[in-house]
mmCIF file of N, CA and C in Angstrom:
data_model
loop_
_atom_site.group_PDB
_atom_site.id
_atom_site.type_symbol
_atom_site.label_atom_id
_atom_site.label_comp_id
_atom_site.label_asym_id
_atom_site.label_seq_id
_atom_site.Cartn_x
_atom_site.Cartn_y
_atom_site.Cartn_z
ATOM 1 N N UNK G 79 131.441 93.023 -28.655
ATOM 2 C CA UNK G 79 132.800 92.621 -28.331
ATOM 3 C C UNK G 79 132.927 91.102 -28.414
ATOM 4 N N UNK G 80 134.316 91.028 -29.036
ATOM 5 C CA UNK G 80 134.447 88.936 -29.096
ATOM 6 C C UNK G 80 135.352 88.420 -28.098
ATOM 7 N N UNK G 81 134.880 87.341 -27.376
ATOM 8 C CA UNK G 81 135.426 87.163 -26.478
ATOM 9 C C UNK G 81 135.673 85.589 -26.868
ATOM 10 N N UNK G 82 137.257 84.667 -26.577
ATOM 11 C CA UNK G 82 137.451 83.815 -26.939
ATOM 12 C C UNK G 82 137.452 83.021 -25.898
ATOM 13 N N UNK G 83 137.024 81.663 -25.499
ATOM 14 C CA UNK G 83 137.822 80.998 -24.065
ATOM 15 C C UNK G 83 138.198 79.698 -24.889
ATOM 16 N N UNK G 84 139.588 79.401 -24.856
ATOM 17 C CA UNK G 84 140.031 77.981 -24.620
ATOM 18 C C UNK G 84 140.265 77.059 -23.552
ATOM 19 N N UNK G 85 140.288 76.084 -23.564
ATOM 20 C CA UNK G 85 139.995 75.123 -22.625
ATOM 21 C C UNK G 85 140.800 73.683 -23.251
ATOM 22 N N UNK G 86 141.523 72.586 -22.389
ATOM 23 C CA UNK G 86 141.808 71.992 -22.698
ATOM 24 C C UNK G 86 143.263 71.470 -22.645
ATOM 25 N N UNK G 87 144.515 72.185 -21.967
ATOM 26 C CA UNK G 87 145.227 72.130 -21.416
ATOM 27 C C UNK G 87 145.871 71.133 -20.293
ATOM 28 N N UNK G 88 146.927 71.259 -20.206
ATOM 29 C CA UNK G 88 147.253 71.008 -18.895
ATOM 30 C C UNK G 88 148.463 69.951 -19.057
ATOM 31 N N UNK G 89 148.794 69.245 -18.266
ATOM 32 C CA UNK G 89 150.012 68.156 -18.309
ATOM 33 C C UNK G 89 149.989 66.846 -18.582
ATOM 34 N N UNK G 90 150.413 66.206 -19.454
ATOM 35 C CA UNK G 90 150.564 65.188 -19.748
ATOM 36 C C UNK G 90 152.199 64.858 -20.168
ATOM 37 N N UNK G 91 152.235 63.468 -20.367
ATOM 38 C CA UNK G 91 153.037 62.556 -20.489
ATOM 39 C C UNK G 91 154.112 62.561 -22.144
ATOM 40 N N UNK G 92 154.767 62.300 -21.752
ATOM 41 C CA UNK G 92 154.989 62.150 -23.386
ATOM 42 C C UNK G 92 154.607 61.286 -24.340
ATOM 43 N N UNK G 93 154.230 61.267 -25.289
ATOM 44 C CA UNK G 93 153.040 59.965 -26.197
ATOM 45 C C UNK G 93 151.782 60.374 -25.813
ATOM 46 N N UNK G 94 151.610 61.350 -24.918
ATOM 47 C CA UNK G 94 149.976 61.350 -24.645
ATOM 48 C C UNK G 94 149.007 61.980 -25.595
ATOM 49 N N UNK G 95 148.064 62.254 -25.091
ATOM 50 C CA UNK G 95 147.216 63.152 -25.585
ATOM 51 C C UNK G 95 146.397 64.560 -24.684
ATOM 52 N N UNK G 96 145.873 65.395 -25.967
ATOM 53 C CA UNK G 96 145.113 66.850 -25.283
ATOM 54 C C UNK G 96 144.362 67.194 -26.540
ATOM 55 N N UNK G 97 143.071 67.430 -25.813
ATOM 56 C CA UNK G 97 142.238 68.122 -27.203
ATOM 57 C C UNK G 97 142.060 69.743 -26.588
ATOM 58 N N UNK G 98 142.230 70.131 -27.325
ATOM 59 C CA UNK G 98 142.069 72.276 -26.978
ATOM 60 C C UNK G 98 141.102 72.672 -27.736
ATOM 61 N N UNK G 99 140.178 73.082 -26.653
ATOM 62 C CA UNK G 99 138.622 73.656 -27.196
ATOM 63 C C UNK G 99 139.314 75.444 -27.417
ATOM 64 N N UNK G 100 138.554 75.880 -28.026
ATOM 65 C CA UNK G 100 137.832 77.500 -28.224
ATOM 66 C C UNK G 100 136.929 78.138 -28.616
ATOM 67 N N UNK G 101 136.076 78.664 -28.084
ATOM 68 C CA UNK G 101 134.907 78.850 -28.356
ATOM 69 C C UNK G 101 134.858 80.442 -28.541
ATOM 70 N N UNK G 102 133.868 81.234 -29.597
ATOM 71 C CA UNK G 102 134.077 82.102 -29.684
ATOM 72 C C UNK G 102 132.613 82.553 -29.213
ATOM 73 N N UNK G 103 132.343 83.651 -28.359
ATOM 74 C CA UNK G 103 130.914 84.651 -28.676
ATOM 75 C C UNK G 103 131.093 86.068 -28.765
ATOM 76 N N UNK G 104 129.988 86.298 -28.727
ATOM 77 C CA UNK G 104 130.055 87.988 -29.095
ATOM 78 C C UNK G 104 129.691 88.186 -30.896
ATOM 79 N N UNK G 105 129.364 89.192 -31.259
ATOM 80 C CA UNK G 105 129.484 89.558 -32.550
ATOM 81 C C UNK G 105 130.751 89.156 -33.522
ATOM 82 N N UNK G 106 130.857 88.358 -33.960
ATOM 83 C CA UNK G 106 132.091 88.060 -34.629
ATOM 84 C C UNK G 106 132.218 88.148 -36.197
ATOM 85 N N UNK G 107 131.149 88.240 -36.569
ATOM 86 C CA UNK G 107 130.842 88.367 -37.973
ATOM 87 C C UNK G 107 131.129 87.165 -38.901
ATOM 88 N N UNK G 108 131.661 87.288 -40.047
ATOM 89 C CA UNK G 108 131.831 86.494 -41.014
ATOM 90 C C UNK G 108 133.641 85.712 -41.080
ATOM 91 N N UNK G 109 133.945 84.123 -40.510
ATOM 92 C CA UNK G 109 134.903 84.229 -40.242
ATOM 93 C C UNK G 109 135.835 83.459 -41.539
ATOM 94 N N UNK G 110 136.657 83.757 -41.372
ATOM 95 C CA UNK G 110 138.041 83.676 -42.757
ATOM 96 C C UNK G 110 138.589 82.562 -42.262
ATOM 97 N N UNK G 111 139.066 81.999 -41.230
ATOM 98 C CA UNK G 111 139.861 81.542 -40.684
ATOM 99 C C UNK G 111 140.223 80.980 -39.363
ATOM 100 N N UNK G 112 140.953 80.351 -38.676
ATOM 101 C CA UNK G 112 140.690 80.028 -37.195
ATOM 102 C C UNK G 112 142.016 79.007 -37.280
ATOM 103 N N UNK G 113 142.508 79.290 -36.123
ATOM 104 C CA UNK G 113 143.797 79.055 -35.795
ATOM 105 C C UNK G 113 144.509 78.372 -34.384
ATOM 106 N N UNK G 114 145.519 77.952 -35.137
ATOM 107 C CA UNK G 114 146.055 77.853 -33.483
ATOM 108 C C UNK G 114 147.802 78.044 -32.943
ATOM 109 N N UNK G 115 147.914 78.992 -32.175
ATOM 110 C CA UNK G 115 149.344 79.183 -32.253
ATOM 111 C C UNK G 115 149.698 79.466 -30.827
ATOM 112 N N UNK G 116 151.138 78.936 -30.672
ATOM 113 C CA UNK G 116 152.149 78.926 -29.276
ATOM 114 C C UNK G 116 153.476 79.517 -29.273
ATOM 115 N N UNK G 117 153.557 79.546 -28.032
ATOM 116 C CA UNK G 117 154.935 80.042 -27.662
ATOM 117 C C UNK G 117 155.460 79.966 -26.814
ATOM 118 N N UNK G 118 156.094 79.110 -26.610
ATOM 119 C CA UNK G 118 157.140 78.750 -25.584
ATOM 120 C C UNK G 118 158.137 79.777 -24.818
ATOM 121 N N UNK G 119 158.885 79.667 -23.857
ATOM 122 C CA UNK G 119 159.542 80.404 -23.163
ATOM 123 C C UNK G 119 160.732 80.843 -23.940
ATOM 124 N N UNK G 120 160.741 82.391 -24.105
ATOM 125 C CA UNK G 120 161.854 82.374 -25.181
ATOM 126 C C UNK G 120 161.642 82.194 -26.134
ATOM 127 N N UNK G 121 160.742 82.014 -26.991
ATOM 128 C CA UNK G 121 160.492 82.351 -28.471
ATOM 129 C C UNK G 121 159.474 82.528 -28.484
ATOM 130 N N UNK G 122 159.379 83.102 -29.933
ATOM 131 C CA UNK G 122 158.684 83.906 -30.539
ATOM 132 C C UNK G 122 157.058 82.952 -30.574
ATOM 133 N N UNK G 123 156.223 83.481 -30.878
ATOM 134 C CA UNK G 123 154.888 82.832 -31.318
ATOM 135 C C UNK G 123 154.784 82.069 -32.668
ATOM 136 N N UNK G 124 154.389 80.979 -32.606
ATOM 137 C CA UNK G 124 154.569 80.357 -33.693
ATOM 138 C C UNK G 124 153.034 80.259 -34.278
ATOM 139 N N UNK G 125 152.507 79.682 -35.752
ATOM 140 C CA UNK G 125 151.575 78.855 -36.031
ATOM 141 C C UNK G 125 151.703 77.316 -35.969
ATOM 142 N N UNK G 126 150.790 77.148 -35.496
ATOM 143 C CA UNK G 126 150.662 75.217 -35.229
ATOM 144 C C UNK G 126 149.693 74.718 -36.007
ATOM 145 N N UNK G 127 148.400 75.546 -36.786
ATOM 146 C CA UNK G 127 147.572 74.737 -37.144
ATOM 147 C C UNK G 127 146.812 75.681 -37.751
ATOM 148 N N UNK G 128 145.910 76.357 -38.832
ATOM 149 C CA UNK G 128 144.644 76.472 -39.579
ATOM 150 C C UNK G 128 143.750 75.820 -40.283
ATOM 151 N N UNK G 129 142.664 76.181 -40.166
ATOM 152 C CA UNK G 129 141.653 76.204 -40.929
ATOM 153 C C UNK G 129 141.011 76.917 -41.705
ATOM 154 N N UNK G 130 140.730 76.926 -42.691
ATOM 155 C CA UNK G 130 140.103 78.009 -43.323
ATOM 156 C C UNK G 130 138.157 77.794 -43.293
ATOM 157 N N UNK G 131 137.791 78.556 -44.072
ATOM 158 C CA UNK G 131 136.060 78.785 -43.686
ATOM 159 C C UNK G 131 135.492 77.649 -44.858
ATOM 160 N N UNK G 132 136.629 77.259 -45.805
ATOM 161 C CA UNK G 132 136.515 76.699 -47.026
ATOM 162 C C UNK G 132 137.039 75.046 -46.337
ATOM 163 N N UNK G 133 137.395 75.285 -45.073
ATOM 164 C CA UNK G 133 138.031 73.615 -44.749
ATOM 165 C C UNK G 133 139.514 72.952 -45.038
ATOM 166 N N UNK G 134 140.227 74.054 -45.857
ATOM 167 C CA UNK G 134 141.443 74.025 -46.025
ATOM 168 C C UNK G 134 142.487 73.539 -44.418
ATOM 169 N N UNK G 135 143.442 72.960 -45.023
ATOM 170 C CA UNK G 135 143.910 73.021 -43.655
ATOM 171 C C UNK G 135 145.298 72.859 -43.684
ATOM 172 N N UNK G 136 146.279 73.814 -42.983
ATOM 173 C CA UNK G 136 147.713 74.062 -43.217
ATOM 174 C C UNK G 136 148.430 73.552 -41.535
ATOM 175 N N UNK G 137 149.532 73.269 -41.771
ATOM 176 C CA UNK G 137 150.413 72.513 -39.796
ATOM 177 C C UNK G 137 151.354 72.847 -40.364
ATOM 178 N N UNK G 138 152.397 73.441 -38.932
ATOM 179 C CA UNK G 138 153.607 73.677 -39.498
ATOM 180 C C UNK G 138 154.195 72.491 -39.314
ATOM 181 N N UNK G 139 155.266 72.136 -40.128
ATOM 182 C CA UNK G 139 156.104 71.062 -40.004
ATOM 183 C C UNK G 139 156.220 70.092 -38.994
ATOM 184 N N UNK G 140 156.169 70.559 -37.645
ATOM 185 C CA UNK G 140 156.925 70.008 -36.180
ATOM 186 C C UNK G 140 155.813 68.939 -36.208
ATOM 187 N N UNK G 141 154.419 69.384 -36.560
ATOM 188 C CA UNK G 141 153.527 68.646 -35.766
ATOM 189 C C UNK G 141 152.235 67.592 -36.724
ATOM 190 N N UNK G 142 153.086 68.083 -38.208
ATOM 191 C CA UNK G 142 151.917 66.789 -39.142
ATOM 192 C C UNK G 142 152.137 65.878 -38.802
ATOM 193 N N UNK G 143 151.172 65.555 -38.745
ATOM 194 C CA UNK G 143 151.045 63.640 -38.091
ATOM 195 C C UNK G 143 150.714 63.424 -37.549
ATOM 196 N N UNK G 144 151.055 64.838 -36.157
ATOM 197 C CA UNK G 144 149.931 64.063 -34.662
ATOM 198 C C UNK G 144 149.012 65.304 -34.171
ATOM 199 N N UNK G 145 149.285 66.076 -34.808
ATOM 200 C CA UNK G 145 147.806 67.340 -34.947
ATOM 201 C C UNK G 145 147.142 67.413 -35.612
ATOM 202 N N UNK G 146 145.890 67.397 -35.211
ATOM 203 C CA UNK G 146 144.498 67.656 -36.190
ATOM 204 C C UNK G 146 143.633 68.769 -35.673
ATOM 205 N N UNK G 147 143.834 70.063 -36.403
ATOM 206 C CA UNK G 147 142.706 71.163 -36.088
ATOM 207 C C UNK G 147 141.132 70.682 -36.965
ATOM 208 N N UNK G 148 140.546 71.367 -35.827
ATOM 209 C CA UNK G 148 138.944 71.281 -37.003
ATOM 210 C C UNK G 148 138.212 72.033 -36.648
ATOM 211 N N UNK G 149 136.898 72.453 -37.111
ATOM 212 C CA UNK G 149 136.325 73.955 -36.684
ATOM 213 C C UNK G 149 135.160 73.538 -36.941
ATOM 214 N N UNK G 150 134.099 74.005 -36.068
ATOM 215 C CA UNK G 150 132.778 74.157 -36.619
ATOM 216 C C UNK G 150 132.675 75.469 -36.852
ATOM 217 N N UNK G 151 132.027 76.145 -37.473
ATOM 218 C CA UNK G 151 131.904 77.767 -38.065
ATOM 219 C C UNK G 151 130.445 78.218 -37.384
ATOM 220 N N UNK G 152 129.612 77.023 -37.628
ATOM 221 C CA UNK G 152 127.920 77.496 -36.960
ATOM 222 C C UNK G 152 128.159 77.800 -35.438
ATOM 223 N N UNK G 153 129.013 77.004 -34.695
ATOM 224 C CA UNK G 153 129.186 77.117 -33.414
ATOM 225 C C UNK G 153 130.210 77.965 -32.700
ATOM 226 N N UNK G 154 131.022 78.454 -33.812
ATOM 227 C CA UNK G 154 132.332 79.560 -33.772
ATOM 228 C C UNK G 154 133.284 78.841 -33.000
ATOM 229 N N UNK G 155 133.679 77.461 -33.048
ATOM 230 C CA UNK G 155 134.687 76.585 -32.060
ATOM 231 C C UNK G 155 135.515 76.062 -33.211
ATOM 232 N N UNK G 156 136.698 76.172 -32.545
ATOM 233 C CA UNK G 156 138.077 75.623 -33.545
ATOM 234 C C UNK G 156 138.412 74.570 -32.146
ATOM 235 N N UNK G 157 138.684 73.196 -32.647
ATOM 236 C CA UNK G 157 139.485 72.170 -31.886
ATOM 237 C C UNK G 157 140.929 71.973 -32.270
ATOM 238 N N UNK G 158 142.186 71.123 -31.611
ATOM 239 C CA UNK G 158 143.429 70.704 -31.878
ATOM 240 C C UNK G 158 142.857 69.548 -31.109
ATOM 241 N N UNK G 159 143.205 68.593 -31.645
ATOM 242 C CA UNK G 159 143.335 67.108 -31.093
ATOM 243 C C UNK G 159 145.118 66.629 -31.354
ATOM 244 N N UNK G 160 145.827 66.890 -30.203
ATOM 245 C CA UNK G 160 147.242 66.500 -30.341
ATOM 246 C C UNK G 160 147.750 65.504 -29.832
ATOM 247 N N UNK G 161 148.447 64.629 -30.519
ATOM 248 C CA UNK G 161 148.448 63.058 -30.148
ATOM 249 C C UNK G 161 150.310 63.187 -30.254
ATOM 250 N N UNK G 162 150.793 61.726 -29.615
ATOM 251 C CA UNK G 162 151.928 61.728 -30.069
ATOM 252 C C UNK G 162 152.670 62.998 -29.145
ATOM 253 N N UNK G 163 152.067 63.333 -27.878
ATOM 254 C CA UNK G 163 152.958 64.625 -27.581
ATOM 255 C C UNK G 163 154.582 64.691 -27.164
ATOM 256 N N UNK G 164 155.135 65.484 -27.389
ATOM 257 C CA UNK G 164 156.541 65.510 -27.247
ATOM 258 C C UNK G 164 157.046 66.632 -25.665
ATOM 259 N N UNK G 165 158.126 66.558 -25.663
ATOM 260 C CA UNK G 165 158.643 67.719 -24.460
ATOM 261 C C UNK G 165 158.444 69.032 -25.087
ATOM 262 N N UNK G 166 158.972 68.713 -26.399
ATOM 263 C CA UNK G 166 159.217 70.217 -27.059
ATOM 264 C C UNK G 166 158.003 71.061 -27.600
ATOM 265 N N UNK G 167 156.927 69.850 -27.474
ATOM 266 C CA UNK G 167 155.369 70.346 -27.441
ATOM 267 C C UNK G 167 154.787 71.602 -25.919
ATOM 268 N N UNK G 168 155.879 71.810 -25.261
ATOM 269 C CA UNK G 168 155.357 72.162 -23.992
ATOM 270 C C UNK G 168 155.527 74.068 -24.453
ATOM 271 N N UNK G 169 154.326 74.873 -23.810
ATOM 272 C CA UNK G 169 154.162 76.104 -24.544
ATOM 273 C C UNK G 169 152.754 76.633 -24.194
ATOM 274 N N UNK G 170 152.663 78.027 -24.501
ATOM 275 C CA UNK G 170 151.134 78.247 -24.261
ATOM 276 C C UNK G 170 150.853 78.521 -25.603
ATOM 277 N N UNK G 171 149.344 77.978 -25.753
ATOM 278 C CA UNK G 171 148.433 77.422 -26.866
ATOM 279 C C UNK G 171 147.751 78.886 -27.100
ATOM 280 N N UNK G 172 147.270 79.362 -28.303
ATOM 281 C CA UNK G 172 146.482 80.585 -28.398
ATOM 282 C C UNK G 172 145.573 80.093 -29.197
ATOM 283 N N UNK G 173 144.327 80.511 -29.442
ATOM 284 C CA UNK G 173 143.358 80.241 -30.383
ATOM 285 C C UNK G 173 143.323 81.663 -31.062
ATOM 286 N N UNK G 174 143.057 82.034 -32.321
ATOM 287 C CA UNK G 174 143.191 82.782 -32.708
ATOM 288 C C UNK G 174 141.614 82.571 -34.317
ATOM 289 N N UNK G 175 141.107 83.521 -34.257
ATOM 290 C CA UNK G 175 139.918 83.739 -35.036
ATOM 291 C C UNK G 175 140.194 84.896 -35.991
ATOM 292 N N UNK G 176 140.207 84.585 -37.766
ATOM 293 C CA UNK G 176 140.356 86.241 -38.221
ATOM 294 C C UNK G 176 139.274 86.276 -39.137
ATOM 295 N N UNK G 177 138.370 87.532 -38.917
ATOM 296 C CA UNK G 177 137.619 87.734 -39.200
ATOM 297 C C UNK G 177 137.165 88.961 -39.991
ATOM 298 N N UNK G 178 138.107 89.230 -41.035
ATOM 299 C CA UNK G 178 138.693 90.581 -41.957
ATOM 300 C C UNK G 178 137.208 91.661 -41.144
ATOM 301 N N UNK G 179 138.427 92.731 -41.358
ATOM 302 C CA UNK G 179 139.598 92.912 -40.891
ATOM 303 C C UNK G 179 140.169 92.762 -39.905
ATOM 304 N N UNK G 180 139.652 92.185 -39.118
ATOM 305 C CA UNK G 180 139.990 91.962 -37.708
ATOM 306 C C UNK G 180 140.588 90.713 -37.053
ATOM 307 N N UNK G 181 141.421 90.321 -36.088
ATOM 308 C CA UNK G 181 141.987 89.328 -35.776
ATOM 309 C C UNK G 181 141.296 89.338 -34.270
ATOM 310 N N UNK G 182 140.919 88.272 -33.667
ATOM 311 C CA UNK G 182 140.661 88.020 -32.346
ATOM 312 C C UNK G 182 141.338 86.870 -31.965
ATOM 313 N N UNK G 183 141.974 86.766 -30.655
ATOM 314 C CA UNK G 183 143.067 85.888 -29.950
ATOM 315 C C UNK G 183 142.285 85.763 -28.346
ATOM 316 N N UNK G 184 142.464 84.626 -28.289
ATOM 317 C CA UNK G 184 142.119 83.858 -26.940
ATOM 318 C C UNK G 184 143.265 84.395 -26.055
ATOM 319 N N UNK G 185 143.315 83.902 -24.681
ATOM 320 C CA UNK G 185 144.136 83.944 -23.468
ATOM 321 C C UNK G 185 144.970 83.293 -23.361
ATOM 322 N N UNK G 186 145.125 82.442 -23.815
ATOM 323 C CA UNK G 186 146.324 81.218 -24.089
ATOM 324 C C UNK G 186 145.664 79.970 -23.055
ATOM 325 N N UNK G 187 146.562 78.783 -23.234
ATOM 326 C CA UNK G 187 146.360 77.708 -22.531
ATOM 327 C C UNK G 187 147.649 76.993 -22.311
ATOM 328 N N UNK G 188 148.033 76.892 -21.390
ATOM 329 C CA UNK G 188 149.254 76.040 -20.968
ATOM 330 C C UNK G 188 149.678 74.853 -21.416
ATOM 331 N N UNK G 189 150.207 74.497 -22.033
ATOM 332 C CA UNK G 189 150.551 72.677 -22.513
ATOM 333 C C UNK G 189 151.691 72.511 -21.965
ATOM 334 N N UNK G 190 152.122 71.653 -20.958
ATOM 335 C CA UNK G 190 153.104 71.301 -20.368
ATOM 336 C C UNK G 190 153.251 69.230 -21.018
ATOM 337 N N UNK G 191 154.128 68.960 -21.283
ATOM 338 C CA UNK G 191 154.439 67.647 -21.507
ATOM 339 C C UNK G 191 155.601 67.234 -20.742
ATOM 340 N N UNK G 192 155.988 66.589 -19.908
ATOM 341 C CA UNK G 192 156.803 66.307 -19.230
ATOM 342 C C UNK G 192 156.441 64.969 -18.176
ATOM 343 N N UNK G 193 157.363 63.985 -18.313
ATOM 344 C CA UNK G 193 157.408 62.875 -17.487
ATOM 345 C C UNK G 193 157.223 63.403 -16.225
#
């Protein structure tokens, strides 16, 4: 069984910063991909950030510039280093691992930004 924990959360300022760990164990096999996605109160789940196993790396719009995902694969950990944070940055964080055929998702992590 794969079990995800993120870490790295919590409240900050606006302009600040947060780095969001996830670490994966358990049998996870061979991974495709590694992710990171939120959702705020009232909407839907979004993507914020991938990586691929190849190092590729895709952000949705809101946040090029002051997000940087990165992954080690030997250690099964995907990071977000988010700089530049905003209000509208505030949401819970998911880590998300896919590992054909299978998708594994963390617990979420709280990001609150607010003065």
């Amino acid at each position: 069984q794969v079990h995800l924990v993120e870490s790295g959360g919590g409240l900050v300022q606006p302009g600040g910063s947060l780095r969001l760990s996830c670490a994966a164990s358990g049998s996870i096999g061979s991974i495709n991909a590694m992710g990171w996605y939120r959702q705020a109160p009232g909407k839907q789940r979004e993507l914020v950030a991938v990586i691929t196993s190849g190092g590729s790396t895709n952000y949705a719009d809101s946040v090029k510039g002051r997000f940087t995902i990165s992954g080690d694969n030997a250690k099964n950990t995907v990071y977000l280093q988010m700089n530049s944070l905003k209000p509208e940055d505030t949401a819970v964080y998911y880590c998300n691992i896919k590992s054909w055929p299978l998708d594994h998702w963390g617990q979420g992590t709280q990001v609150t930004v607010s003065s």
